[in-house]
PDB file of C-alpha atoms in Angstrom:
ATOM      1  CA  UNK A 488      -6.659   8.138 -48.292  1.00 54.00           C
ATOM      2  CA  UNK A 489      -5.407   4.714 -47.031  1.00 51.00           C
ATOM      3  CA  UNK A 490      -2.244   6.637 -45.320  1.00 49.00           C
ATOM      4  CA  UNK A 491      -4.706   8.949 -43.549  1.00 45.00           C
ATOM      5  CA  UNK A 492      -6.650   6.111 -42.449  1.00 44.00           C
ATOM      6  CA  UNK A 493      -3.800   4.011 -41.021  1.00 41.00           C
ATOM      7  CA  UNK A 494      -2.712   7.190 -39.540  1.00 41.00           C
ATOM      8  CA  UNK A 495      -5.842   7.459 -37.233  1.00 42.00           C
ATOM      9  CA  UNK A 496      -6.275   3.658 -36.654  1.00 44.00           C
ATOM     10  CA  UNK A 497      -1.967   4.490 -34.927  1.00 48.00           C
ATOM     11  CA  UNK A 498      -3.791   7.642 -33.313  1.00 41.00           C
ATOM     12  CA  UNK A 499      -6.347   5.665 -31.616  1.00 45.00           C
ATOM     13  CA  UNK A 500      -4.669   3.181 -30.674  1.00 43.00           C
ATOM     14  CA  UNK A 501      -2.253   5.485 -29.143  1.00 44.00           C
ATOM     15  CA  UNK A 502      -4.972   7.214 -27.134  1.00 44.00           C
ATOM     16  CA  UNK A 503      -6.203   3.757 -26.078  1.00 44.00           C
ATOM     17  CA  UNK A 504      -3.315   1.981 -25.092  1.00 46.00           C
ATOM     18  CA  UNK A 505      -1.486   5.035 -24.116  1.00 53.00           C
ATOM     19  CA  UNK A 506      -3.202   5.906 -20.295  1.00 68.00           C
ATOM     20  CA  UNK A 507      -1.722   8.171 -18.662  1.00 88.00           C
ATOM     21  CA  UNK A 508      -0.772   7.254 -15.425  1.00 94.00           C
ATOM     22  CA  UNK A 509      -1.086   9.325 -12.401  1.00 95.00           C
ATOM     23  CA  UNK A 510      -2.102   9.498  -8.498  1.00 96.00           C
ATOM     24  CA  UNK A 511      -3.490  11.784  -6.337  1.00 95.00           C
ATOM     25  CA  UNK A 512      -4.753  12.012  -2.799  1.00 97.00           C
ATOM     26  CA  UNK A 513      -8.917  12.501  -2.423  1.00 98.00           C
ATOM     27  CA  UNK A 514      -9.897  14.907  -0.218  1.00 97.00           C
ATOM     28  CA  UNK A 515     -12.567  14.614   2.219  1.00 96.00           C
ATOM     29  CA  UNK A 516     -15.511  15.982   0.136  1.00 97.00           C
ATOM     30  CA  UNK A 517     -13.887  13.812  -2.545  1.00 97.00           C
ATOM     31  CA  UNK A 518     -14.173  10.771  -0.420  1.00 97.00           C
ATOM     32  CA  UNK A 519     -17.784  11.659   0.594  1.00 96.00           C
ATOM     33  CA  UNK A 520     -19.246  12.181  -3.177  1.00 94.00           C
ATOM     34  CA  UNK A 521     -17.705   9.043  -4.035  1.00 94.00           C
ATOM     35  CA  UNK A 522     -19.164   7.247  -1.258  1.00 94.00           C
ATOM     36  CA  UNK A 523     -16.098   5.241  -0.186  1.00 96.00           C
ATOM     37  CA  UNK A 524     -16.581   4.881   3.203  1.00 94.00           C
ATOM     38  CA  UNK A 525     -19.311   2.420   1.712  1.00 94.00           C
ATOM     39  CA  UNK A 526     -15.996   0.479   0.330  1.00 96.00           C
ATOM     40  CA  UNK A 527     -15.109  -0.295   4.665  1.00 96.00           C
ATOM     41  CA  UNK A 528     -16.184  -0.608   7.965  1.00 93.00           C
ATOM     42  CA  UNK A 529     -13.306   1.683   9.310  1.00 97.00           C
ATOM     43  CA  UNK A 530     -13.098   5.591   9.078  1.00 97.00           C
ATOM     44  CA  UNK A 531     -10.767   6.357   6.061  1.00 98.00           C
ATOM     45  CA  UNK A 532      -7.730   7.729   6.890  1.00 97.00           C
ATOM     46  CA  UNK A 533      -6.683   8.369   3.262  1.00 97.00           C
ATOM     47  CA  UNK A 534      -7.771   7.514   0.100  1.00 98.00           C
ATOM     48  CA  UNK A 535      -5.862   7.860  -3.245  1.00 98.00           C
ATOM     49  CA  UNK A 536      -7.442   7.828  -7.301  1.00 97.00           C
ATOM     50  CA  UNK A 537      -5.367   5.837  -9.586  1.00 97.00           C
ATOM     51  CA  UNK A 538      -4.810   5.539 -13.004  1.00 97.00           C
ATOM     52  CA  UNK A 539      -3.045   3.443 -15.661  1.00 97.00           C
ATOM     53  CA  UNK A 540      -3.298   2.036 -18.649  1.00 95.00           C
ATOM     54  CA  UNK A 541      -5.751  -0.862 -16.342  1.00 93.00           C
ATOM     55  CA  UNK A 542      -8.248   2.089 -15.860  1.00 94.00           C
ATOM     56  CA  UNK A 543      -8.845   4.263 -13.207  1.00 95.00           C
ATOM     57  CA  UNK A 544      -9.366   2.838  -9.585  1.00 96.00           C
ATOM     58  CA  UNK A 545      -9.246   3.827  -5.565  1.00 97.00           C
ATOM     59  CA  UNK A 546      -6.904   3.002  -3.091  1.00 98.00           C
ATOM     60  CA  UNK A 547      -8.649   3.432   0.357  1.00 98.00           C
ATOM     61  CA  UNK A 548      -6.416   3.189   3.898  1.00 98.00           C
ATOM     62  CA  UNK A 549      -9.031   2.837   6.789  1.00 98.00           C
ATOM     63  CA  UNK A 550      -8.162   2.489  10.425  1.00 97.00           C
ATOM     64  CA  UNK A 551     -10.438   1.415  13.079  1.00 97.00           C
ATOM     65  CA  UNK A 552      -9.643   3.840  15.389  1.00 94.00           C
ATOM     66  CA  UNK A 553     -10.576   2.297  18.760  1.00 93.00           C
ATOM     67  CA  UNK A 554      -9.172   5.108  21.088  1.00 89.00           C
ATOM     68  CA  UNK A 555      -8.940   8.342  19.959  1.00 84.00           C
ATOM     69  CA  UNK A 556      -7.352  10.789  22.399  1.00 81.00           C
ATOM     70  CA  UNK A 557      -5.527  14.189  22.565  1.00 75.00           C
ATOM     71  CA  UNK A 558      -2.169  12.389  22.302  1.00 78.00           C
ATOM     72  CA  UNK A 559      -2.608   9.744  20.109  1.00 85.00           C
ATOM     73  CA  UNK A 560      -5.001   7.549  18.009  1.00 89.00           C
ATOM     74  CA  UNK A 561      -4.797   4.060  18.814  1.00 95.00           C
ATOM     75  CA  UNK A 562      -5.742   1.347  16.096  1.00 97.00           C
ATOM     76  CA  UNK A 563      -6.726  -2.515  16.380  1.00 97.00           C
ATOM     77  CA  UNK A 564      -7.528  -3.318  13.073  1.00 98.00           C
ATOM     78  CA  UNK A 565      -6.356  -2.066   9.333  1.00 98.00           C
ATOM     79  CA  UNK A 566      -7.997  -2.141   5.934  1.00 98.00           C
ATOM     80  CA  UNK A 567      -6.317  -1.445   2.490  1.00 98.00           C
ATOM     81  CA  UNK A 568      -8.651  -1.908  -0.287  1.00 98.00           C
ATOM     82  CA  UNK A 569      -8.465  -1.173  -4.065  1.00 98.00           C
ATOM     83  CA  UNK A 570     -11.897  -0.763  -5.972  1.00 98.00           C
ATOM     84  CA  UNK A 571     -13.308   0.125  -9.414  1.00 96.00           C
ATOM     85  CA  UNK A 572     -16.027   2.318  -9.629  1.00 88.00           C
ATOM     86  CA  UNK A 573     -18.505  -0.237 -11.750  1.00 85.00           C
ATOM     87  CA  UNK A 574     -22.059   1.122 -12.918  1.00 79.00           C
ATOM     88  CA  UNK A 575     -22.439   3.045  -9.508  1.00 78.00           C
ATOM     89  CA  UNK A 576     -21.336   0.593  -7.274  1.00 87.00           C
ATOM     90  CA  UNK A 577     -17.658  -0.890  -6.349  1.00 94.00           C
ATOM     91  CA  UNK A 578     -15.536  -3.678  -7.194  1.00 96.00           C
ATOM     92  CA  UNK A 579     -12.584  -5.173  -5.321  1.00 97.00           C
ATOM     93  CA  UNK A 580      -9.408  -5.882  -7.045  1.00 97.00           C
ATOM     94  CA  UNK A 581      -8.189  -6.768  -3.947  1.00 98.00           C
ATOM     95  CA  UNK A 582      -7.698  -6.201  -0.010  1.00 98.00           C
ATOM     96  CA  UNK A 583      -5.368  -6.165   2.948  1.00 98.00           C
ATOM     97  CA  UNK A 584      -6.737  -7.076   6.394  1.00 98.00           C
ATOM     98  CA  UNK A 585      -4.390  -6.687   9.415  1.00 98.00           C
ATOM     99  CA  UNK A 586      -4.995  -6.813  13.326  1.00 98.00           C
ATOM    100  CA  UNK A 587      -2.810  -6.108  17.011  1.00 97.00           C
ATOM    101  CA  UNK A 588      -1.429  -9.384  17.495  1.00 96.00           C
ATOM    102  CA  UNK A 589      -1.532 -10.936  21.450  1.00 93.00           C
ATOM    103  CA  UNK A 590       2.457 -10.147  22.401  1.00 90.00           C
ATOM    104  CA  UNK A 591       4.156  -9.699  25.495  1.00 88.00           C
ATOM    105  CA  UNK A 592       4.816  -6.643  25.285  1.00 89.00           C
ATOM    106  CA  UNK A 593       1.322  -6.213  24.647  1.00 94.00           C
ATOM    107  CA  UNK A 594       1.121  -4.638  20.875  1.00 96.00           C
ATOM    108  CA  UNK A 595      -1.276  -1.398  21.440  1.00 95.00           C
ATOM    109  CA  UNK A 596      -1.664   0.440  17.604  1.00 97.00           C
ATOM    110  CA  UNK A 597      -1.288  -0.490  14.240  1.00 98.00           C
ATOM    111  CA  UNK A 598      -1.028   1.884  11.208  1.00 97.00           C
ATOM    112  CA  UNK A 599      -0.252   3.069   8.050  1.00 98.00           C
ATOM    113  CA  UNK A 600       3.276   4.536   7.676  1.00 97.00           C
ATOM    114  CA  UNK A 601       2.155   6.502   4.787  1.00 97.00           C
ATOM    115  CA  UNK A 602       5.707   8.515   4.882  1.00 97.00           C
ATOM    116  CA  UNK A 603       6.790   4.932   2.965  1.00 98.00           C
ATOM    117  CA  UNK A 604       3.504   3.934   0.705  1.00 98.00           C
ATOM    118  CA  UNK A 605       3.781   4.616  -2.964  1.00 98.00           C
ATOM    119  CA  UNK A 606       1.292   4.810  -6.052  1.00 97.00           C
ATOM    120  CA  UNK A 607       3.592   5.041  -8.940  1.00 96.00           C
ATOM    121  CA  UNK A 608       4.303   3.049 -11.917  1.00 98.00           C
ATOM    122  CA  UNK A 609       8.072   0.827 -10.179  1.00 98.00           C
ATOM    123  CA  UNK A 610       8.930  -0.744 -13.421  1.00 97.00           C
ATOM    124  CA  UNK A 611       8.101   1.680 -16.064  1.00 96.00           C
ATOM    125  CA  UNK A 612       5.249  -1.558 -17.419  1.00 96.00           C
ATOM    126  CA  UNK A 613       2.967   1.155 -17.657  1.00 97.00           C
ATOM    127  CA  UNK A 614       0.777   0.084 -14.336  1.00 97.00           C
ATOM    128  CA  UNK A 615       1.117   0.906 -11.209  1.00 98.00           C
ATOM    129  CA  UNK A 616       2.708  -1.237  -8.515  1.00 98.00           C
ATOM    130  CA  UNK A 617       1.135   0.272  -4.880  1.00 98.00           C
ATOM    131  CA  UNK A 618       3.542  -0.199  -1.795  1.00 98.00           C
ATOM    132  CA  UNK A 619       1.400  -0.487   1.395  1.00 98.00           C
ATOM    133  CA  UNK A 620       3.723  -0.193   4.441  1.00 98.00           C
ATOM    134  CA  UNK A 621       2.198  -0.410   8.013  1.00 98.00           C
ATOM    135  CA  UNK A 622       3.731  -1.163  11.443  1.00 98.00           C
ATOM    136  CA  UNK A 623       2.718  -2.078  14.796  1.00 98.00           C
ATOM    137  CA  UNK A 624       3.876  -0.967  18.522  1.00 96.00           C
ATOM    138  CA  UNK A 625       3.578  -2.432  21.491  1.00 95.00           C
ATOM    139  CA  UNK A 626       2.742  -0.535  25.045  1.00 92.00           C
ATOM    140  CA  UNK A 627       6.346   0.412  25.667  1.00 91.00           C
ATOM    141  CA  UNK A 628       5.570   2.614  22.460  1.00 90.00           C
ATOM    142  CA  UNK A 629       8.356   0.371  20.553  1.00 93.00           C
ATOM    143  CA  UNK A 630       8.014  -0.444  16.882  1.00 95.00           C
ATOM    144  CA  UNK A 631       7.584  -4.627  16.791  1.00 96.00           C
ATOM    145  CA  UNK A 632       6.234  -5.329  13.483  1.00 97.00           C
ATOM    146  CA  UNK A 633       6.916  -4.366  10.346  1.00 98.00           C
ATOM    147  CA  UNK A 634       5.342  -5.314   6.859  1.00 98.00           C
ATOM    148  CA  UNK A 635       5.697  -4.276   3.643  1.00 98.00           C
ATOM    149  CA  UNK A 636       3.395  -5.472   1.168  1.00 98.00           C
ATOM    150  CA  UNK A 637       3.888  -4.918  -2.759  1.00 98.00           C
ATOM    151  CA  UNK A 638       1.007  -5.072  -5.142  1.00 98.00           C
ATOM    152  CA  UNK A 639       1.953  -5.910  -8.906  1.00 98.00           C
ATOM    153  CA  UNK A 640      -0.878  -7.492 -11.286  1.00 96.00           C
ATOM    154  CA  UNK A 641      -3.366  -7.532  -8.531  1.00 95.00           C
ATOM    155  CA  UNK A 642      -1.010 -10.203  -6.411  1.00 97.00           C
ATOM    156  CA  UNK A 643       0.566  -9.455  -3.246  1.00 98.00           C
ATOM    157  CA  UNK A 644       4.127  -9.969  -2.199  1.00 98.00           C
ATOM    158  CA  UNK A 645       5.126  -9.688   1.728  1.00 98.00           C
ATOM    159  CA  UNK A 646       7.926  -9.049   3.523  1.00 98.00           C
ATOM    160  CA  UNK A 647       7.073  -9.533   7.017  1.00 98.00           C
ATOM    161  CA  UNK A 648       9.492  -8.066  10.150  1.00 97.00           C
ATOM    162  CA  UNK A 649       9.590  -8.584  13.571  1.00 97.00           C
ATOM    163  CA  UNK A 650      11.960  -5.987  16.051  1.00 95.00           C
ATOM    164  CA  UNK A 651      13.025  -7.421  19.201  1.00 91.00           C
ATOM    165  CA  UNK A 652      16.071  -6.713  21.483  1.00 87.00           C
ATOM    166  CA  UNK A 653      17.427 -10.128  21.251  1.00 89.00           C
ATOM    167  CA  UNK A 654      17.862 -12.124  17.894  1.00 92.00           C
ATOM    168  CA  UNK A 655      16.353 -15.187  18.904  1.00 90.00           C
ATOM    169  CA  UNK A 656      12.981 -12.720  18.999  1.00 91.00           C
ATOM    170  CA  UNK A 657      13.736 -11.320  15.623  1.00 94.00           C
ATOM    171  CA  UNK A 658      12.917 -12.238  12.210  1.00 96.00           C
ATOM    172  CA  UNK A 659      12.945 -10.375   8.136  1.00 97.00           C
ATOM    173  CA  UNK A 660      11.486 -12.758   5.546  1.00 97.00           C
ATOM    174  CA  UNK A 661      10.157 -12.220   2.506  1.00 97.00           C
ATOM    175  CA  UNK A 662       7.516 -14.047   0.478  1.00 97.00           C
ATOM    176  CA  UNK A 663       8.693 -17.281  -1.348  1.00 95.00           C
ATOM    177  CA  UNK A 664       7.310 -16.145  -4.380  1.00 97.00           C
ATOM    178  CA  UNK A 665       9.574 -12.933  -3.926  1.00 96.00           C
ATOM    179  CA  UNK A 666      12.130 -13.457  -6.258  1.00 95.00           C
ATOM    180  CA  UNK A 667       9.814 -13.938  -8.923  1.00 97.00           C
ATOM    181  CA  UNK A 668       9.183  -9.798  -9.182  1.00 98.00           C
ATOM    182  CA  UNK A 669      11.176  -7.926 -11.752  1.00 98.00           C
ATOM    183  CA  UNK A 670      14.653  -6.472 -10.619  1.00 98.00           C
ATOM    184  CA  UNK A 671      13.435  -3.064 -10.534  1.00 98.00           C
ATOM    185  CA  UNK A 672      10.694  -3.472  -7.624  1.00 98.00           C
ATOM    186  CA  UNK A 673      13.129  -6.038  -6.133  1.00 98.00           C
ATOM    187  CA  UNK A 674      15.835  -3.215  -6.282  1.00 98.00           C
ATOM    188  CA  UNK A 675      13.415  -0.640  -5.235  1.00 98.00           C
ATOM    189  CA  UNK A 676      11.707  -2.065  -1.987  1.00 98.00           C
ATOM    190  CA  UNK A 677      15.262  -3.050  -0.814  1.00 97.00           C
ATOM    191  CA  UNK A 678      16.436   0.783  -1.493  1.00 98.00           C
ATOM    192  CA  UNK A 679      13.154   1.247   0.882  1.00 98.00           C
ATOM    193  CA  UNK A 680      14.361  -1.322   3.624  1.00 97.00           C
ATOM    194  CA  UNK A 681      17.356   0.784   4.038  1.00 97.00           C
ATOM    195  CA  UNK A 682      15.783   3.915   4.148  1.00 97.00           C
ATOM    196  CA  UNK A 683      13.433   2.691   6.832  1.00 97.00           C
ATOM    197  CA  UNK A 684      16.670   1.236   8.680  1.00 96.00           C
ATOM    198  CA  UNK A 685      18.136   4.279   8.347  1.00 96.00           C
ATOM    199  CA  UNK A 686      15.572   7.063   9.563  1.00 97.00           C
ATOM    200  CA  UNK A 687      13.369   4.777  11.922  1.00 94.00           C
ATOM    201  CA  UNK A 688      16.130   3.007  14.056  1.00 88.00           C
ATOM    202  CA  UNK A 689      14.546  -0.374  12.968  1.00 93.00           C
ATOM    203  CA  UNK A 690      16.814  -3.355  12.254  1.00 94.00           C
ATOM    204  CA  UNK A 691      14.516  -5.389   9.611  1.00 96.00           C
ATOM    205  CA  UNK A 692      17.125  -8.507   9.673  1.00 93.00           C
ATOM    206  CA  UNK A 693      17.076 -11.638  11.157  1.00 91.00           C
ATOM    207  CA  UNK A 694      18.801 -12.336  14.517  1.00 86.00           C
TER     208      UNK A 694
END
């Protein structure tokens, strides 16, 4: 009797601390039953459920879209924002606010560059460490900023970018408290850099 006991106390346990963790892009009917757009000002451009052994939460991307057009959407402002659903209403974990910035060139769009976000569990710690990447172009339609922001335990960690022709103009730093992530995000967000490097024609590097 006591070994069957013990043997559901490990089962329960198991279930508990055990959550499985997954992601998955909402849909738009998805989006509207949950009633995220009451999460942002901004029209949600995608929106992601989480879940880990923290729970089960939302990842929203909203972009302000100032001018919309046949060609192209234009954005001024950004919003990433990560809530728990909580008794029918929503609470922030946290948030990521982000605007055109006055340049010369004149920066004219900011957005997501969902092709290198991520939801997915970096370090194998059994929560998931989100990777919000967004950039910025200016009105010669040239990529001049850069970040990439890393989420783990609810903190944020920056590396911030800025593409210029000449290396006075052009900067890649990261966070001070950088160093302080484990190796494998470190290794994985610099495995990232190079990719971007690669297949965007962006130099993310100082002078």
């Amino acid at each position: 009797m006591k070994k069957y006991i013990v043997f559901l106390l490990s089962f329960y346990s198991t279930l508990i601390f055990s959550q499985k963790i997954e992601s998955y892009k909402l849909t738009k009917q998805e989006i509207s039953e949950r009633e995220l757009k009451d999460v942002t000002d901004f029209p949600i451009y995608k929106a992601f459920e989480l879940s880990d052994k923290g729970g089960v939460y939302e990842l929203v991307l909203a972009e302000n879209q100032k001018t919309i057009s046949k060609k192209d959407t234009l954005n001024t402002k950004i919003q990433a924002i990560c809530v728990v659903n909580d008794h029918g209403g929503f609470l922030e974990k946290w948030r990521i606010n982000d605007l055109l910035e006055d340049t010369d060139p004149k920066e004219t769009n900011i957005w997501f560059w969902t092709k290198y976000c991520s939801t997915k569990d970096i370090d194998g710690d059994g929560y998931i460490e989100p990777v919000i990447v967004y950039g910025t172009r200016n009105e010669d339609r040239y990529i001049r900023r850069v970040k990439i922001i890393t989420v783990y335990k609810n903190k944020k960690y920056v590396i911030r970018a800025v593409e210029c022709d000449f290396d006075n103009c052009r900067s890649f730093e990261k966070d001070q408290s950088w160093n302080t992530l484990p190796q494998k995000i470190k290794t994985h967000i610099n495995q990232l850099t190079e990719k971007m490097r690669k297949e965007q024609d962006v130099l993310l590097k100082n002078g």
